[in-house]
Amino acid sequence: QVGKGELRKIPVPANRYTPLKENWMKIFTPIVEHLQLQIRFNLKTRNVEIKTCQETKDLSALTKAADFVKAFILGFQVEDALALIRLDDLFLESFEVTDVKPLKGDHLSRAIGRIAGKGGKTKFTIENVTRTRIVLADTKIHILGSFQNIKMARTAICNLILGSPPSKVYGSIRAVASRAAERF
Amino acid sequence: LSVQDGLAADFRAMTKTLYDLNKGTNIVRGGPLKEMVIENFDEEQIWQQLELQNNAVLDFFKKSIARDAEDEDLCLLSDQEEDGSDEETSSDKELEDTIMEAETEQKSVYTKDKDKTKAKEKQSKLRESIMQKYSDEDSDIDFDIEALEQQAKTAKETTLKKKGRKSVVDDKFFKLAEMEAFLEHAEKEDKEEEEDDINYFEDIISDDEEEDSEEAKVKPIKSSRDVTYKDFFDSVDDDDDDGDDLVANDAEEDQEEEADSAIEEQNEESMSEFEDMDEMVEHMRIKEASKKVTFSLPNDSETEDVTEVQLEKSIDPSEIKSSFEKRQEKMSKKIKSLEEVLLEEKPWQLKGEVTAQKRPENSLLEETVLFDHAVRMAPVITEETTFQLEDIIKQRILDEAWDDVVPKEKPKEEAFEYKKRITLDHEKSKLSLAEIYEQEYMKLHQQKTEEEENPEHKEIQEMMDSLFQKLDALCNFHFTPKPPVPEVKIVSNLPAISVEEVAPVAVSDAALLAPEEIKEKNKAGDVKTDAEKTPTDKKRELRRKKLRKRMRIREKEKRQKLLEKMKPEQGTKLSKKAAAAKLKRLTKEGKASLLKDEGKDKALKSSQAFFSQLQDQVRMQIKDASKLKKKQKKEKALSVHKLKL
């Protein structure tokens, strides 16, 4: 059904090389078994390559697989990234701290610290309330989840960057989340 | 006495000629003989011929008198009589004589009464005969009649007043008084039974015209072809008269109309005769018209028109106008009046905004003014409304449907419960994202089934419990206690000392001290940040700071001095800091100079070190020397420069 053969390449940065090696089993199993795609890691180019084959039934499978691998490369856990394959309406959003407010030096570090919280507390709180997954990579922020939840999490993170204390952010996200929960 | 044959023959011839003449005129119809036959007839036969003629004449007279019986206004006057007598050429001398006799008898009789007497009838008959004979000259008679009427105006008025009773039913065409009069007359007629034949060609006087006696008189003479509107109806002017008008006005109008109608038929020969009369009439009319003007209402244009028309009529009696011309006149008059109204100053009602000064006093009270009510009118409270209200109240009381105020309850949500709803988990979630969504999905789909079962079960369970409890209490002699509810006991796993400690845990000294005691307030009162401070504030603070520092230093010095004085041994022992500070001060002042540590004192350990040191020293010397030279050169240069100048 699918065309001759489409290929997707996902580059792997050096810091993710080892985690990739460790989680390789967990990565390729669902791709190959559930999505019927071909996957390999090109050692020379340091790319993960995914290709369609004759057994591939779904056109969108390739995109899904690519997104899954990409999510893992960004820093998400395999189980969390796996949700991308299982659910259709999950998205991945990335932005930088400086996009929200131009911060430099110590301010930037403080902002990142605010987002993370002590021992990651704040980040986990946001994740739990909004049902998303957040990856804080230095100045880059990646959020994985459904559209509405991404929005909620993004608002919370932006508030933290702009300087509001975590307790306030908790209150706001709790209110929003309760409203969202009531609706459904 | 002897028979005078000659005279008798003459008489016979005379009678015959008279009889023939009479027959020739053909006024009296009937009568079998066309001409009298004298030859070879006895006196008796001649008499019989005459008798025949007389019978016919009598019949005729009866009829005519019956017709004239309605004429109440007939009155015999000497003038009339004279006129009548002058134009008398009747062959029936005896009849004439009798007529004359009647006339003379009733010369001064005024027949204004409604009740008809035979004399009057006779008189009317006579008059009728006279009129009959001189049909060509009706006009004269008419005017004579008018003259009569004029002179007997006052008497007329009395009768007219009687007749002119206004009733509610009166109309333009109908007058109750007239109708009654006519009915009475008719009744009388029936009694008398005058007519055998009905003359179809005679004009029958209608009820409407009873008032207008002249017209009634005139009518029978008119043929049906010459009848006009005026013969049947009063002119438009008359009907506008209100009760205000005197009855005399009616009389005047009648006269006027009659004059008009008479005018139309008149012969020009006799114009002069009654012009005088007309003038009198006009005079009267003008008076009445003027009177009318005073009586009529100012805004009633119609009556004005009426009066004007009447005036016009009276003014131009000579011209005979066609109906079209009259209409034109009326229109032009109306137009004139309208134009005058338009040119005039408008009444205050039409003048837009009118203040109280511009309109007559209390004139607004007479006006009905319309305006919009911007505010809803307050409800008018009548007995009915109160009854309605009371009924409603009673019904409400019976129904016990009170309108009590329901106290509003603020929905209080405990923070605990609120927090329970969304627990903030500060730890990393143990479930992955996929699993979370999975659970959610399952929840959504399973919720439906669960909800249906549980509430009903719960309800049933509760109901049963309560029921059984009640039953047990009623029927069981043994009291069965409530089933044991699992008690929740909270045990705090803390050391005993912390629990038993009596001392208050949360007491801070800060609370015991007032804030002013903690930090002194400004004289101004408010605490300012650096940004808010004005230059004066900053200077003030700086001064204070300096002052404080000065004071501190002085105190210190004093203490030092004291110390030195008191304990000279201790005083000499300066602290390191103080010594360094002193040294610094001295070097600044220039009293002491620091020596550089060139390291000459150190023992030279190696030859290399020694020679390097030596080299260094020489180099230094050279440098200094070169510096001096440079300086001298500079100075020299300067001097040369100066010299050149």
PDB file of C-alpha atoms in Angstrom, chain A residues 77 79-80 83 86-87 90 121 124-125 128-129 131-133 144-146 149 170 174 178, chain B residues 418-419 421-429 431-438 440 444 447:
ATOM      1  CA  GLN A  77      11.351   8.457  28.907  1.00  0.00           C
ATOM      2  CA  GLU A  79       7.286   4.841  28.294  1.00  0.00           C
ATOM      3  CA  ASP A  80       6.183   8.433  28.041  1.00  0.00           C
ATOM      4  CA  ALA A  83       2.177   7.336  24.359  1.00  0.00           C
ATOM      5  CA  ARG A  86      -0.592   4.746  21.201  1.00  0.00           C
ATOM      6  CA  LEU A  87      -2.555   8.012  21.143  1.00  0.00           C
ATOM      7  CA  LEU A  90      -0.535  13.895  21.603  1.00  0.00           C
ATOM      8  CA  LYS A 121       9.315  19.316  42.771  1.00  0.00           C
ATOM      9  CA  PHE A 124       6.682  17.183  38.784  1.00  0.00           C
ATOM     10  CA  THR A 125       3.764  19.061  40.217  1.00  0.00           C
ATOM     11  CA  ASN A 128       0.993  15.628  37.514  1.00  0.00           C
ATOM     12  CA  VAL A 129      -1.662  18.271  37.474  1.00  0.00           C
ATOM     13  CA  ARG A 131      -0.963  15.265  32.726  1.00  0.00           C
ATOM     14  CA  THR A 132       2.007  16.151  30.574  1.00  0.00           C
ATOM     15  CA  ARG A 133       5.675  15.383  30.513  1.00  0.00           C
ATOM     16  CA  LEU A 144       4.650  16.311  25.649  1.00  0.00           C
ATOM     17  CA  GLY A 145       0.908  15.871  26.030  1.00  0.00           C
ATOM     18  CA  SER A 146      -2.492  16.679  24.543  1.00  0.00           C
ATOM     19  CA  ASN A 149      -2.664  20.134  28.626  1.00  0.00           C
ATOM     20  CA  TYR A 170       0.173  25.820  41.812  1.00  0.00           C
ATOM     21  CA  ARG A 174      -5.058  23.633  40.060  1.00  0.00           C
ATOM     22  CA  SER A 178     -10.287  21.373  38.018  1.00  0.00           C
TER      23      SER A 178
ATOM     24  CA  TYR B 418     -11.080  21.592  48.026  1.00  0.00           C
ATOM     25  CA  LYS B 419      -7.573  20.314  48.249  1.00  0.00           C
ATOM     26  CA  ARG B 421     -10.234  17.287  44.885  1.00  0.00           C
ATOM     27  CA  ILE B 422      -6.864  17.860  43.312  1.00  0.00           C
ATOM     28  CA  THR B 423      -3.931  16.548  45.227  1.00  0.00           C
ATOM     29  CA  LEU B 424      -0.694  18.133  44.321  1.00  0.00           C
ATOM     30  CA  ASP B 425       1.796  15.398  43.958  1.00  0.00           C
ATOM     31  CA  HIS B 426       5.241  16.835  44.185  1.00  0.00           C
ATOM     32  CA  GLU B 427       6.905  13.626  43.267  1.00  0.00           C
ATOM     33  CA  LYS B 428       7.629  12.155  39.967  1.00  0.00           C
ATOM     34  CA  SER B 429       4.641  10.237  38.796  1.00  0.00           C
ATOM     35  CA  LEU B 431       2.905   5.953  35.909  1.00  0.00           C
ATOM     36  CA  SER B 432       4.033   6.871  32.480  1.00  0.00           C
ATOM     37  CA  LEU B 433       2.086   9.225  30.342  1.00  0.00           C
ATOM     38  CA  ALA B 434       0.664   6.424  28.271  1.00  0.00           C
ATOM     39  CA  GLU B 435      -0.617   4.662  31.304  1.00  0.00           C
ATOM     40  CA  ILE B 436      -2.191   7.809  32.640  1.00  0.00           C
ATOM     41  CA  TYR B 437      -4.136   8.332  29.488  1.00  0.00           C
ATOM     42  CA  GLU B 438      -5.046   4.718  29.447  1.00  0.00           C
ATOM     43  CA  GLU B 440      -8.417   8.016  31.993  1.00  0.00           C
ATOM     44  CA  LEU B 444     -14.595   7.384  31.027  1.00  0.00           C
ATOM     45  CA  GLN B 447     -18.185   5.271  34.712  1.00  0.00           C
TER      46      GLN B 447
END
